[in-house]
Tab-separated table of C-alpha atoms and ligand atoms in Angstrom:
chain	number	residue	atom	x	y	z
A	121	MET	CA	90.889	112.926	96.722
A	122	ALA	CA	93.290	113.269	95.355
A	123	SER	CA	94.975	113.302	91.485
A	124	SER	CA	94.275	110.114	90.107
A	125	ILE	CA	97.622	108.873	90.191
A	126	LYS	CA	97.097	108.467	85.480
A	127	THR	CA	98.103	111.899	86.074
A	128	LEU	CA	101.715	111.684	88.101
A	129	PRO	CA	104.643	108.123	86.617
A	130	SER	CA	106.480	106.929	89.698
A	131	LEU	CA	108.921	107.505	91.767
A	132	ASP	CA	111.813	105.148	92.396
A	133	ALA	CA	114.339	107.156	94.163
A	134	HIS	CA	117.635	104.534	94.426
A	135	ALA	CA	117.997	101.938	91.201
A	136	HIS	CA	120.620	100.491	89.201
A	137	ILE	CA	120.407	100.738	85.561
A	138	ASP	CA	122.521	98.857	83.495
A	139	PRO	CA	124.320	102.160	80.725
A	140	ASP	CA	124.117	100.404	77.902
A	141	ARG	CA	119.796	100.185	78.292
A	142	THR	CA	117.770	102.156	75.354
A	143	SER	CA	116.554	104.514	75.388
A	144	ASP	CA	113.325	101.996	73.744
A	145	GLU	CA	114.160	100.205	76.706
A	146	LEU	CA	113.523	102.745	79.616
A	147	ALA	CA	110.489	104.912	77.678
A	148	ASP	CA	108.270	102.702	80.428
A	149	ILE	CA	110.721	103.527	83.815
A	150	GLY	CA	108.795	106.440	85.451
A	151	ALA	CA	111.150	109.439	86.796
A	152	VAL	CA	114.165	106.862	88.574
A	153	LEU	CA	117.025	107.843	90.321
A	154	ALA	CA	119.569	105.620	88.644
A	155	MET	CA	122.635	104.425	91.403
A	156	THR	CA	126.039	104.604	90.003
A	157	LEU	CA	128.916	102.452	91.461
A	158	SER	CA	132.112	103.677	90.701
A	159	LEU	CA	133.181	106.309	88.935
A	160	ASP	CA	134.188	105.431	85.687
A	161	GLU	CA	130.384	104.014	84.998
A	162	ALA	CA	129.903	107.226	86.212
A	163	ALA	CA	132.136	109.136	83.559
A	164	LEU	CA	130.296	106.707	80.991
A	165	VAL	CA	126.793	107.806	82.049
A	166	VAL	CA	126.975	110.924	83.759
A	167	ASP	CA	125.923	113.169	79.919
A	168	ARG	CA	124.154	110.128	78.981
A	169	TYR	CA	120.507	112.248	78.180
A	170	LYS	CA	117.837	110.226	79.440
A	171	PRO	CA	114.101	111.788	79.510
A	172	HIS	CA	112.897	109.326	82.262
A	173	VAL	CA	116.176	109.025	83.991
A	174	ALA	CA	119.092	111.199	86.994
A	175	TRP	CA	121.776	110.274	87.119
A	176	GLY	CA	123.981	109.313	89.919
A	177	ALA	CA	128.154	109.819	90.928
A	178	GLY	CA	128.936	107.409	93.187
A	179	CYS	CA	131.800	104.490	94.535
A	180	HIS	CA	130.116	101.366	95.990
A	181	PRO	CA	131.587	100.131	99.923
A	182	ARG	CA	131.544	97.089	98.405
A	183	ASN	CA	133.474	97.604	95.422
A	184	LEU	CA	136.441	97.341	96.105
A	185	LYS	CA	138.137	98.287	93.201
A	186	ALA	CA	136.088	101.489	92.599
A	187	GLN	CA	136.853	102.448	96.142
A	188	GLU	CA	140.529	101.911	95.414
A	189	ALA	CA	140.802	103.954	92.403
A	190	PHE	CA	138.495	106.983	94.270
A	191	ASP	CA	140.144	109.779	94.010
A	192	ALA	CA	137.494	112.961	95.530
A	193	GLU	CA	139.168	115.495	92.930
A	194	ARG	CA	138.344	113.464	89.805
A	195	PHE	CA	134.298	112.608	91.891
A	196	SER	CA	133.948	116.673	92.270
A	197	LYS	CA	134.512	117.380	88.292
A	198	LEU	CA	131.307	114.210	88.089
A	199	VAL	CA	129.698	115.895	90.824
A	200	GLU	CA	128.767	119.234	89.368
A	201	ARG	CA	127.316	117.393	86.485
A	202	ALA	CA	125.507	114.990	87.675
A	203	ALA	CA	121.297	115.752	88.903
A	204	ILE	CA	121.845	113.163	92.352
A	205	VAL	CA	124.678	111.427	94.771
A	206	GLY	CA	124.878	108.329	95.067
A	207	GLU	CA	125.473	105.233	95.784
A	208	ILE	CA	127.668	106.540	98.535
A	209	GLY	CA	127.753	104.826	102.281
A	210	LEU	CA	129.540	101.903	104.234
A	211	ASP	CA	129.510	98.385	105.302
A	212	THR	CA	130.954	96.812	107.859
A	213	GLY	CA	130.185	93.015	105.456
A	214	SER	CA	131.950	94.267	103.142
A	215	ARG	CA	135.499	92.506	102.001
A	216	VAL	CA	136.861	96.881	101.062
A	217	PRO	CA	138.676	97.618	104.180
A	218	LEU	CA	137.103	99.973	106.835
A	219	ASP	CA	139.521	102.367	107.033
A	220	LEU	CA	139.141	102.893	102.960
A	221	GLN	CA	135.794	103.340	103.155
A	222	LEU	CA	135.308	105.636	106.067
A	223	ARG	CA	138.271	108.155	103.766
A	224	THR	CA	136.121	107.505	100.640
A	225	PHE	CA	132.661	108.451	102.380
A	226	ARG	CA	134.832	111.661	104.234
A	227	GLN	CA	135.496	112.582	100.978
A	228	SER	CA	132.985	113.133	99.172
A	229	LEU	CA	131.000	114.524	101.870
A	230	GLU	CA	133.471	117.085	101.006
A	231	VAL	CA	132.136	117.988	98.007
A	232	VAL	CA	128.616	116.838	98.573
A	233	ALA	CA	129.097	119.834	101.675
A	234	GLU	CA	130.760	122.401	98.305
A	235	LEU	CA	128.197	120.933	95.590
A	236	PRO	CA	124.504	120.399	96.447
A	237	ARG	CA	123.097	117.463	96.831
A	238	LEU	CA	120.432	114.336	96.544
A	239	VAL	CA	122.618	112.236	98.282
A	240	SER	CA	121.592	108.104	98.536
A	241	ILE	CA	123.345	106.919	101.369
A	242	HIS	CA	124.011	102.519	102.108
A	243	SER	CA	124.088	102.057	105.366
A	244	TYR	CA	124.497	97.918	105.776
A	245	ARG	CA	125.817	96.809	109.679
A	246	ALA	CA	126.839	100.877	109.999
A	247	THR	CA	123.338	102.986	110.630
A	248	GLY	CA	125.592	103.483	113.900
A	249	LEU	CA	129.098	104.926	111.876
A	250	VAL	CA	126.676	106.542	109.081
A	251	ILE	CA	125.474	108.834	111.303
A	252	ASP	CA	128.196	108.913	112.984
A	253	GLU	CA	129.526	111.058	110.187
A	254	LEU	CA	126.548	112.887	108.456
A	255	ARG	CA	127.455	114.168	112.855
A	256	ARG	CA	131.220	114.736	112.529
A	257	ARG	CA	129.813	116.336	108.160
A	258	PRO	CA	126.644	117.581	107.040
A	259	VAL	CA	125.565	116.939	104.164
A	260	ALA	CA	122.417	118.987	102.116
A	261	VAL	CA	120.871	116.282	101.598
A	262	PRO	CA	121.106	112.818	103.524
A	263	VAL	CA	118.521	110.349	101.733
A	264	LEU	CA	119.928	106.588	103.893
A	265	HIS	CA	118.634	103.726	100.965
A	266	TRP	CA	116.902	100.453	102.730
A	267	TRP	CA	117.331	101.809	106.050
A	268	THR	CA	117.885	98.826	108.952
A	269	GLY	CA	118.662	101.248	111.812
A	270	THR	CA	116.991	101.252	115.287
A	271	ALA	CA	114.321	102.931	116.223
A	272	ASP	CA	115.868	105.284	118.557
A	273	GLU	CA	118.841	105.955	115.374
A	274	THR	CA	115.683	106.247	113.340
A	275	GLN	CA	114.907	108.746	115.282
A	276	GLU	CA	118.853	110.205	115.265
A	277	ALA	CA	119.174	110.080	111.548
A	278	ALA	CA	115.756	112.236	110.923
A	279	ALA	CA	116.935	115.040	114.040
A	280	LEU	CA	120.325	115.142	111.917
A	281	GLY	CA	117.513	116.040	108.270
A	282	CYS	CA	117.725	112.634	106.471
A	283	TYR	CA	115.342	111.947	104.176
A	284	PHE	CA	114.554	106.899	103.676
A	285	SER	CA	114.808	106.342	100.545
A	286	ILE	CA	111.743	102.885	101.230
A	287	HIS	CA	112.495	99.576	100.316
A	288	SER	CA	109.877	96.506	99.498
A	289	ALA	CA	111.924	95.268	101.785
A	290	VAL	CA	111.746	97.508	105.281
A	291	ALA	CA	108.675	98.733	104.532
A	292	ARG	CA	106.084	97.669	107.013
A	293	HIS	CA	108.562	98.325	109.610
A	294	SER	CA	106.307	100.403	111.875
A	295	LYS	CA	109.341	102.652	112.726
A	296	PHE	CA	108.482	105.231	109.662
A	297	ARG	CA	105.627	105.606	110.594
A	298	THR	CA	106.707	105.530	114.118
A	299	ARG	CA	110.434	108.329	114.050
A	300	VAL	CA	110.378	109.035	110.065
A	301	PRO	CA	107.760	112.170	109.603
A	302	PRO	CA	106.470	112.202	106.041
A	303	GLU	CA	107.865	115.112	104.599
A	304	ARG	CA	111.327	112.779	104.818
A	305	ILE	CA	110.026	109.812	102.816
A	306	LEU	CA	111.199	109.206	99.311
A	307	ILE	CA	110.096	104.887	97.354
A	308	GLU	CA	112.956	103.375	95.790
A	309	SER	CA	113.546	99.663	93.676
A	310	ASP	CA	116.749	99.263	93.850
A	311	HIS	CA	116.558	97.519	91.414
A	312	GLY	CA	119.757	95.816	89.405
A	313	TYR	CA	121.031	96.075	86.661
A	314	GLY	CA	120.089	92.074	85.358
A	315	ASP	CA	115.815	93.133	86.140
A	316	PRO	CA	114.143	94.723	83.477
A	317	PRO	CA	113.288	98.495	83.551
A	318	ALA	CA	109.719	98.110	82.720
A	319	ALA	CA	109.665	96.953	86.091
A	320	ILE	CA	110.623	98.778	87.841
A	321	PRO	CA	106.855	100.787	88.506
A	322	CYS	CA	104.965	97.779	89.086
A	323	ARG	CA	107.938	97.088	92.337
A	324	VAL	CA	107.618	101.042	93.179
A	325	GLU	CA	103.808	100.774	93.409
A	326	TRP	CA	104.469	97.480	96.125
A	327	VAL	CA	106.024	99.522	97.818
A	328	GLU	CA	103.767	102.164	98.238
A	329	HIS	CA	100.914	99.712	98.772
A	330	LEU	CA	102.772	99.186	101.401
A	331	VAL	CA	103.903	102.219	103.138
A	332	GLY	CA	100.424	103.791	102.021
A	333	GLN	CA	99.637	100.831	104.621
A	334	GLN	CA	102.065	102.174	107.474
A	335	LEU	CA	100.468	105.697	106.891
A	336	LYS	CA	96.760	105.099	106.788
A	337	LEU	CA	97.084	107.037	102.687
A	338	ASP	CA	96.578	105.818	99.915
A	339	ILE	CA	99.140	105.186	96.619
A	340	GLU	CA	98.096	107.633	95.226
A	341	ASP	CA	98.606	110.615	97.755
A	342	VAL	CA	102.111	108.269	98.583
A	343	ARG	CA	103.278	108.883	95.077
A	344	ARG	CA	101.993	112.279	95.308
A	345	LEU	CA	104.053	112.792	98.992
A	346	ALA	CA	107.705	111.086	97.722
A	347	TRP	CA	107.239	113.468	94.139
A	348	ARG	CA	107.056	116.748	97.177
A	349	ASN	CA	109.185	115.209	98.729
A	350	LEU	CA	111.857	115.137	96.278
A	351	ALA	CA	110.947	119.064	95.791
A	352	THR	CA	111.798	119.822	98.393
A	353	ILE	CA	114.987	118.508	98.257
A	354	ILE	CA	115.777	119.893	94.768
A	355	ARG	CA	114.521	123.576	95.827
A	356	GLU	CA	117.432	122.642	98.731
A	357	THR	CA	120.094	121.711	96.806
A	358	GLY	CA	119.158	123.881	94.315
A	359	THR	CA	119.695	121.051	91.565
A	360	GLN	CA	116.123	121.637	88.795
A	361	GLU	CA	118.226	122.705	86.391
A	362	LEU	CA	120.677	119.535	86.579
A	363	PHE	CA	117.326	116.867	86.189
A	364	PRO	CA	115.674	115.848	82.970
A	365	GLU	CA	112.367	115.924	81.555
A	366	ALA	CA	110.415	113.692	83.034
A	367	PHE	CA	110.579	115.064	86.381
A	368	THR	CA	110.384	119.064	85.884
A	369	THR	CA	107.458	118.497	84.291
A	370	VAL	CA	106.441	116.579	86.864
A	371	LEU	CA	107.681	119.152	89.515
A	372	SER	CA	105.855	122.004	87.354
A	373	GLU	CA	102.555	120.134	88.961
A	374	VAL	CA	103.398	119.134	92.570
A	375	SER	CA	105.128	121.584	93.625
A	376	PRO	CA	104.859	125.454	91.146
A	377	ASP	CA	106.343	127.192	92.949
A	378	LEU	CA	109.605	125.222	92.309
A	379	VAL	CA	109.836	126.205	88.670
A	380	HIS	CA	108.832	129.861	88.323
A	381	GLU	CA	110.548	131.161	91.217
B	628	ZN	ZN1	121.869	99.759	96.161
């Protein structure tokens, strides 16, 4: 068996963390990719060093104010300093007009085409639309968060190079076993601002358990798989210097060539 789960912290590929949380409150959260909802929020956190948190630059498709205020130039400046991009995407259940969402999403993908990043993408009731946009403007590296697409859409997204950050609410769906190669799987909590950050590792472990049942893997192996997959994404995007300490320590263990390149 691979080394014990205790040697690897949990890896949460999509959560929301209140920018005002102290480092003490964030000490036991494993490693977290934390999304922002607006450029204002991203500007607040992007340079705020927390050893366990990689912050994203994002503009959420359900946030009208953020969508109206989106500015591609400002976004690009934030992405230069951010380890990842997110949360961006499309949502046909949102009160934000779809043409505004599309404009923001397309401009964001243009920026990522220039500045490769892990991009966490929201696609609620817009799975086909998101695939269309990624086909029009392929980027490195799209990660579909809380994905609810059909089995065929899932296969198409995988063929386009997408990764999938799996939430407990969708983890039991067989499409993740039948249509997604294990090398494209990440695990997420979609933890909210008000939730206690210390609960994140438990929530991640629950998803690891569900995904492990699907893939016939131990929790430890699911965790190692997610870390290896992140290492691949980081290598592909050349972003290792933008990730904080809690990540680089583990990455040097799961993927030594990443650090010594
Ligand atoms: Zn989210």
